[in-house]
Tab-separated table of C-alpha atoms in Angstrom:
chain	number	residue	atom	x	y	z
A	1161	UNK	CA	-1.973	-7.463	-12.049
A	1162	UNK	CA	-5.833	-7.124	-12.592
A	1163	UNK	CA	-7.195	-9.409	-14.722
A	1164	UNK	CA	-8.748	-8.763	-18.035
A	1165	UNK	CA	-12.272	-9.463	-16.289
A	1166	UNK	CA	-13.417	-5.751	-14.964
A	1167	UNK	CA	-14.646	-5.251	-11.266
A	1168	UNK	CA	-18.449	-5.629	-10.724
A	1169	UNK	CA	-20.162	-2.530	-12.019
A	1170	UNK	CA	-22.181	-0.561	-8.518
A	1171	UNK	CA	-21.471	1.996	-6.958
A	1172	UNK	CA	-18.165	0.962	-4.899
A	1173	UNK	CA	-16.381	3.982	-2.880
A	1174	UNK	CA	-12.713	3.951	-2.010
A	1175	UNK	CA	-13.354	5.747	1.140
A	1176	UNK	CA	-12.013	4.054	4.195
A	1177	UNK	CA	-9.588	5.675	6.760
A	1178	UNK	CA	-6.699	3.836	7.007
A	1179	UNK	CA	-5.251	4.440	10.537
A	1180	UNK	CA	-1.702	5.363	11.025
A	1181	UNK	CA	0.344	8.356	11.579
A	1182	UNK	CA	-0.794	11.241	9.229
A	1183	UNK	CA	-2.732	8.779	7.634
A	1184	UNK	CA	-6.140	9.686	6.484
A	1185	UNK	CA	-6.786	8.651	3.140
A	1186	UNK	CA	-10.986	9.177	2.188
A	1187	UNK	CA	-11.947	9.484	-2.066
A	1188	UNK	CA	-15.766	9.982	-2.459
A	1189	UNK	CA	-17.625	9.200	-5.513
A	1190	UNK	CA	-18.970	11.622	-7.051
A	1191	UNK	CA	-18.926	14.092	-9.785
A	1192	UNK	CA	-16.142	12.750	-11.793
A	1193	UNK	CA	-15.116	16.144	-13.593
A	1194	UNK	CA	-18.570	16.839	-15.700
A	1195	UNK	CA	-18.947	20.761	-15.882
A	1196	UNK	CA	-22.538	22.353	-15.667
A	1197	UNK	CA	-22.829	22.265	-18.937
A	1198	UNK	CA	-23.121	18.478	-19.044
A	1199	UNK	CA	-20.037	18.234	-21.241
A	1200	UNK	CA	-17.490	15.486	-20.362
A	1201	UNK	CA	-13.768	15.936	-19.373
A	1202	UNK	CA	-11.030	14.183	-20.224
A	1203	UNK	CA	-11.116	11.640	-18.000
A	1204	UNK	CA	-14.425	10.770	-18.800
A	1205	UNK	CA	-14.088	9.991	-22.356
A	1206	UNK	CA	-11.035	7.801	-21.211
A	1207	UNK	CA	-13.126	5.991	-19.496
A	1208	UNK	CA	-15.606	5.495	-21.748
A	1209	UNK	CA	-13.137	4.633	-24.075
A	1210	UNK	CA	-11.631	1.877	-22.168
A	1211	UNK	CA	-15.202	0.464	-20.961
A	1212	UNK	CA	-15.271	1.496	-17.891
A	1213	UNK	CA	-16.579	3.303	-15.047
A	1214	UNK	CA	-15.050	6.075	-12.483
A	1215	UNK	CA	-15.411	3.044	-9.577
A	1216	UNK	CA	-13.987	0.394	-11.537
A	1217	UNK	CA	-10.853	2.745	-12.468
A	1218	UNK	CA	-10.323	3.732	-8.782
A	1219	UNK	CA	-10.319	-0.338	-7.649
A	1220	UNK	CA	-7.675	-1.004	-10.502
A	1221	UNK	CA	-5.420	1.622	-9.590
A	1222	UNK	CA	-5.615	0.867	-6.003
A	1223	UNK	CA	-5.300	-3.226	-6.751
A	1224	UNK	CA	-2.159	-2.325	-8.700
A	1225	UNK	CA	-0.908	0.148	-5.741
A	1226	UNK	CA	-1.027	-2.489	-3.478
A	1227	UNK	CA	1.319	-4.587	-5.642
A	1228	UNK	CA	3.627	-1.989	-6.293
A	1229	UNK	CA	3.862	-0.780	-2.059
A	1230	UNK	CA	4.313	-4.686	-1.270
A	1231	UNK	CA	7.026	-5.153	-4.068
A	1232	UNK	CA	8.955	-1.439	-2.998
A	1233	UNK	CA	8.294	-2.820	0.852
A	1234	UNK	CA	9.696	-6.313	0.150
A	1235	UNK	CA	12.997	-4.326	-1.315
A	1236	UNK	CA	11.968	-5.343	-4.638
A	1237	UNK	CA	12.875	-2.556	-7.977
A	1238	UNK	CA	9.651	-1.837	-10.079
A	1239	UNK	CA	9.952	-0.556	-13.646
A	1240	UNK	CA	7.103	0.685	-13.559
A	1241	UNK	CA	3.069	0.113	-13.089
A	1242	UNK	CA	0.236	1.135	-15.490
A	1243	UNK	CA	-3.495	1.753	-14.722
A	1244	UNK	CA	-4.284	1.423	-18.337
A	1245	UNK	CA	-5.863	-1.994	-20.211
A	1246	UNK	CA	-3.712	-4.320	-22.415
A	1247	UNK	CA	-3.585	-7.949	-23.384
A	1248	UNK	CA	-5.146	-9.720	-20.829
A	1249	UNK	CA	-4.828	-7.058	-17.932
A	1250	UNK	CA	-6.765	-4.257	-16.684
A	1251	UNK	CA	-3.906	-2.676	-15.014
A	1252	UNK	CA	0.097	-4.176	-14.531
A	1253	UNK	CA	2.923	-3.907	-12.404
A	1254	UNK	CA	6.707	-5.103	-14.086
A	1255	UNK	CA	9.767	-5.844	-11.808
A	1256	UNK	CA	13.147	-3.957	-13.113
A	1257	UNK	CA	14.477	-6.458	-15.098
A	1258	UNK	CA	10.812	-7.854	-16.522
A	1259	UNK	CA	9.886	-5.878	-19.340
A	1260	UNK	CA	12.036	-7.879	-21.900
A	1261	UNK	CA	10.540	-11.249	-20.601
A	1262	UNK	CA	7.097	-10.037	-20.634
A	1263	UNK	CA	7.397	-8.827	-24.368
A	1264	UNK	CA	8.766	-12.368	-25.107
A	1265	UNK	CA	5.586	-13.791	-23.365
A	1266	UNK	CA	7.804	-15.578	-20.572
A	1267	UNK	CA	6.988	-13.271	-17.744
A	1268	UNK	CA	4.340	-15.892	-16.312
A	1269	UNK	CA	4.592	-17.588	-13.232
A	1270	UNK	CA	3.402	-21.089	-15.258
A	1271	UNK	CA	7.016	-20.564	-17.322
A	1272	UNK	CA	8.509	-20.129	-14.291
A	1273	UNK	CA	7.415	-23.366	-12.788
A	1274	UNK	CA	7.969	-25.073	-15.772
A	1275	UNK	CA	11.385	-24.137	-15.761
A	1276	UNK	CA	12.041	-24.705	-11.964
A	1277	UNK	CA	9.849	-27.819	-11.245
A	1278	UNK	CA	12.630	-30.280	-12.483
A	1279	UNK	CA	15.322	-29.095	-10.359
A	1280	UNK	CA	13.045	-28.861	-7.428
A	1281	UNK	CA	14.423	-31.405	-4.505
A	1282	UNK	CA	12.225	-34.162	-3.790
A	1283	UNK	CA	11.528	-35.819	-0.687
A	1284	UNK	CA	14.593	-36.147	1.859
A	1285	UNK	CA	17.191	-34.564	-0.652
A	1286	UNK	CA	19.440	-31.689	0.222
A	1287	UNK	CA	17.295	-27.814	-0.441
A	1288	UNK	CA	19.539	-25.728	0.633
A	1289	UNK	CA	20.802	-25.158	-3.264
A	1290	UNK	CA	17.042	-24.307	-4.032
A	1291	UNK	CA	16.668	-21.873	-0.917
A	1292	UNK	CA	16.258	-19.417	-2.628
A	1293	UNK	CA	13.531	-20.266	-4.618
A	1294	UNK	CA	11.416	-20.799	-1.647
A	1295	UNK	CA	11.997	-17.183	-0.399
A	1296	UNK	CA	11.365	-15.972	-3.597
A	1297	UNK	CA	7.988	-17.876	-4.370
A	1298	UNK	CA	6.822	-16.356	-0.894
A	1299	UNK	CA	7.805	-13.014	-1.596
A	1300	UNK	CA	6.236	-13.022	-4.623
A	1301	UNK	CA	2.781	-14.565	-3.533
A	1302	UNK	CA	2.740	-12.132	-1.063
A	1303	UNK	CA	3.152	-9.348	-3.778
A	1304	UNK	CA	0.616	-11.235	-5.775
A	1305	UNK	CA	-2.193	-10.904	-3.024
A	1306	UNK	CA	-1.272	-7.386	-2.319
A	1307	UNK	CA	-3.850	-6.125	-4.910
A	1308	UNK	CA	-6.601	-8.100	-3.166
A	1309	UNK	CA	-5.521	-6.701	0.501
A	1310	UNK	CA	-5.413	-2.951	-1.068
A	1311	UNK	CA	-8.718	-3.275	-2.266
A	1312	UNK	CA	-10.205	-4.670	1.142
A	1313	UNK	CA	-8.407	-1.979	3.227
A	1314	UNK	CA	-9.044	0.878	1.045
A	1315	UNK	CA	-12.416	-0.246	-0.296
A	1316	UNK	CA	-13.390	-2.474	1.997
A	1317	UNK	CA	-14.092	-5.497	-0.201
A	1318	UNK	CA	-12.145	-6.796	-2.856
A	1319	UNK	CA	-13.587	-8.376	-6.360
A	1320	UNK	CA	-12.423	-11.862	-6.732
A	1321	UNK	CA	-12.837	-11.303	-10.535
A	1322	UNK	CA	-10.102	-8.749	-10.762
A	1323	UNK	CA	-7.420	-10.954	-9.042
A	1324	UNK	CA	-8.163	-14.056	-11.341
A	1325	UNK	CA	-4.551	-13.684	-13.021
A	1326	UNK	CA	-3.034	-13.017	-9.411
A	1327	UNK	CA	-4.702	-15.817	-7.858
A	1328	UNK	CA	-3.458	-18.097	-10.743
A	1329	UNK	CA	-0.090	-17.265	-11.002
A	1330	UNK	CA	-0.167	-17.303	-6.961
A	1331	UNK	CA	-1.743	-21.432	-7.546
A	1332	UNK	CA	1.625	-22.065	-10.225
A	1333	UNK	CA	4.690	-20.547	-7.655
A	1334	UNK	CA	3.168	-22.389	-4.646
A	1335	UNK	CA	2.967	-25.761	-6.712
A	1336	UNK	CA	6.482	-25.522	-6.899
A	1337	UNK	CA	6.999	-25.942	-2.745
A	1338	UNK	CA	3.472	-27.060	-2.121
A	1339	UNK	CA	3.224	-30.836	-1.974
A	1340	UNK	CA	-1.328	-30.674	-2.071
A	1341	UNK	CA	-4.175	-28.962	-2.845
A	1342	UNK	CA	-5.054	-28.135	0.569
A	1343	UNK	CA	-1.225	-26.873	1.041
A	1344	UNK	CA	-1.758	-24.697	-1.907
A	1345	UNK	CA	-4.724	-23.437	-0.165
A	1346	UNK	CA	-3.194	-22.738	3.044
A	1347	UNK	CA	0.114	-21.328	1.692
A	1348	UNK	CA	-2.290	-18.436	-0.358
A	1349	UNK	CA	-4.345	-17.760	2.982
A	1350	UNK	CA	-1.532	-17.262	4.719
A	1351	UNK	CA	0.053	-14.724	2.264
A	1352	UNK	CA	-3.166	-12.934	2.176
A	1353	UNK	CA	-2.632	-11.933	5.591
A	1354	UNK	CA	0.883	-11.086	5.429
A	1355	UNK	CA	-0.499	-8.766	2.587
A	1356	UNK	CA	-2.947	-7.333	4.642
A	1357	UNK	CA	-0.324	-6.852	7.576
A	1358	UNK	CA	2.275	-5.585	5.116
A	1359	UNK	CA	0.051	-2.882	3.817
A	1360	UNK	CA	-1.624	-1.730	6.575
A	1361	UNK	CA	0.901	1.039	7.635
A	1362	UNK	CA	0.607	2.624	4.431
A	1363	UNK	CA	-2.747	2.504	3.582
A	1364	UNK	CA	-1.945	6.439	3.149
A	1365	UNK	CA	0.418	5.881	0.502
A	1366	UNK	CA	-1.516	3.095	-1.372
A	1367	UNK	CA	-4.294	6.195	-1.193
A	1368	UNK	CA	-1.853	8.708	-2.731
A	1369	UNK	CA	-0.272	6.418	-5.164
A	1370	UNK	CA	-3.670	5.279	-7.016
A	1371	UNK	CA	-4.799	8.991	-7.209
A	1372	UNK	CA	-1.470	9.709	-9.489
A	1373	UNK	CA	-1.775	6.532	-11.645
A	1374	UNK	CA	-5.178	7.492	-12.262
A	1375	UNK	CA	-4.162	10.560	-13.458
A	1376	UNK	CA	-0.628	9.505	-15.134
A	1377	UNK	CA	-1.854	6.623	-16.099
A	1378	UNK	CA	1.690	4.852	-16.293
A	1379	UNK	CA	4.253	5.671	-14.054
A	1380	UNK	CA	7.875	3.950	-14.235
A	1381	UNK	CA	10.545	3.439	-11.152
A	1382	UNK	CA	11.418	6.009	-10.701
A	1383	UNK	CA	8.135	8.173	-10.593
A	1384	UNK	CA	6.976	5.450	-8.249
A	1385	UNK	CA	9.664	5.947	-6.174
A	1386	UNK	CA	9.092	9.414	-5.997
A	1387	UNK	CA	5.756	9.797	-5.308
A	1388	UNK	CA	6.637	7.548	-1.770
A	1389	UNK	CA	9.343	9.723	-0.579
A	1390	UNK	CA	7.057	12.683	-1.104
A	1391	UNK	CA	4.360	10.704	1.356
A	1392	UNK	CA	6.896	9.598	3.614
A	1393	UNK	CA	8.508	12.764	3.682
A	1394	UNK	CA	4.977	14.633	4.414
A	1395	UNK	CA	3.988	12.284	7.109
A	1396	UNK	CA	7.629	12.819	8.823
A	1397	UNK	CA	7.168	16.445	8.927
A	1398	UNK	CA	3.662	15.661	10.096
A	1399	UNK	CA	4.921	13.963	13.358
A	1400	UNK	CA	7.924	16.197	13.739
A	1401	UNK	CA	6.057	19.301	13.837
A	1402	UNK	CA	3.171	17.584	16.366
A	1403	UNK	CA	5.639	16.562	18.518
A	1404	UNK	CA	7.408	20.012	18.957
A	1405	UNK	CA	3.788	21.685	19.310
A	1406	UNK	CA	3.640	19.028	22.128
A	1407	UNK	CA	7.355	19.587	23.094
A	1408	UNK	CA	5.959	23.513	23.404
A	1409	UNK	CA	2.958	22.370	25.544
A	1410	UNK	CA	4.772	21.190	27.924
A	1411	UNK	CA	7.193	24.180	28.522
A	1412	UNK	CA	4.347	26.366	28.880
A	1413	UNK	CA	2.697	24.074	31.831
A	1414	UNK	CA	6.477	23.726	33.411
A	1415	UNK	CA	7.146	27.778	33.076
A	1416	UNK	CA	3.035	28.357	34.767
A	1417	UNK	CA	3.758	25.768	37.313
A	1418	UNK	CA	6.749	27.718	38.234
A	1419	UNK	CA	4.867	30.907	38.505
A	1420	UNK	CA	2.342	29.312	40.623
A	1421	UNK	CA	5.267	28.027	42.621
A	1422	UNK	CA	7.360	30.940	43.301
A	1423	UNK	CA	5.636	33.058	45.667
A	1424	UNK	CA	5.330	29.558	48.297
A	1425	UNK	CA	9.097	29.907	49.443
A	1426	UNK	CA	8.744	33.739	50.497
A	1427	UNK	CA	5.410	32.814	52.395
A	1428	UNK	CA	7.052	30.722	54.202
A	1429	UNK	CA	9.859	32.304	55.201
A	1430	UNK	CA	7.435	34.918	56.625
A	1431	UNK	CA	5.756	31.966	58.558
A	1432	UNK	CA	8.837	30.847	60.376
A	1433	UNK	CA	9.912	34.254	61.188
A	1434	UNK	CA	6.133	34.931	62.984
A	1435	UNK	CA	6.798	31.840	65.016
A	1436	UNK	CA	10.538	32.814	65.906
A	1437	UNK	CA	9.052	36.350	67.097
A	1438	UNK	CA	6.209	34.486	69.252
């Protein structure tokens, strides 16, 4: 989720290659839809109306593309993302089953320690009942630093500022199987990185999926889902069609070799009938 706090205002440009097959995802800022005439679009006087600028929209649908490819890439079901503000957000992600706890205000990670921290084992007791809990806290701190890793692959920095809420909720889950500070600390570094590495193949579709949320503004599962099938489905044609124009190559060089070959044997034979005759 990006924080209420909105990125730094500058001229930021969400155009980095992302390497991978058929992936080649570059956005340049520029003219963000203004006509000749000097009279605004649409999508400018959204953003004017929500405060901000055509940079800051692009880093808060890619922050909240990174959360949704982690959570979709983790297994997890999304019910949907939005690029637009609300209470304390710039731009959220909700899991399947979420929307009812978030409209009760229990959706935080701080009410989830609160409710787990008592049954948590202590030292030397049995935690195999609580296993669970410690794949889920890492899953989900990984989720929560996927919005940081999109922006640094895609933009190639990420705004501190925008992940406050991310970063926080990240502190609260890790409390809960994270014994000191420097733990904590440790525990959220290393989930950074399996962000980055998680993302990194589909920096392509992280690309893709921000351009649509920018434009839909909210998308729910199902779009989401979509919209990755579409990329996936694209890039797999991609290869398959590259590999049979390589497959093609190849027969060509094999069918001129043969030409090239086919006189030899005849030559030859005319060789070792000349030294017969002699």
């Amino acid at each position: 989720m990006s924080e209420g706090t909105p990125a730094e205002d500058g001229n930021e440009q969400p155009a980095t290659s992302v390497g991978g097959p058929g992936a080649a995802a570059q956005v340049e800022v520029g003219d963000n839809g203004s006509g000749p005439d000097g009279e605004t679009d649409e999508y400018g006087e959204l953003l004017a109306a929500l405060g901000r600028t055509f940079d800051q929209d692009c880093r808060i649908a890619i922050h909240e593309s990174g959360h949704i490819i982690a959570a979709r890439l983790l297994g997890n079901p999304l019910g949907g993302a939005t690029a637009d503000p609300g209470p304390g957000y710039e731009g959220r992600v909700w899991g399947e089953r979420h929307v009812e706890a978030f409209a009760e205000g229990g959706g935080d990670a701080s009410d989830v320690r609160e409710t787990l921290a008592s049954v948590m084992p202590g030292p030397g007791e049995d935690r195999s009942s609580v296993a669970d809990v410690f794949a889920s806290v890492y899953g989900h701190c990984i989720e929560l630093a996927a919005g940081r890793a999109a922006e640094h692959m895609l933009l190639g920095d990420d705004d501190k500022r925008s992940a406050l809420d991310d970063l926080r909720q990240a502190r609260e889950l890790a409390l809960l199987i994270c014994k000191s500070e420097g733990a904590v600390e440790s525990f959220i570094a290393h989930c950074d990185i399996a962000a980055r590495d998680l993302l990194m193949p589909y920096g392509d579709v992280v690309m893709t999926l921000s351009i649509v949320l920018r434009i839909k503004r909210t998308l729910d599962g199902a779009e989401i889902d979509q919209i990755i099938r579409d990329v996936e489905t694209r890039k797999a044609l991609a290869l398959e069609q590259r590999r049979r124009a390589e497959w093609r190559k190849s027969e060509l060089a094999a069918a001129r070799f043969r030409v090239e070959c086919e006189p030899l044997p005849a030559a030859r034979s005319r060789h070792c009938s000349h030294d017969q005759a002699s």
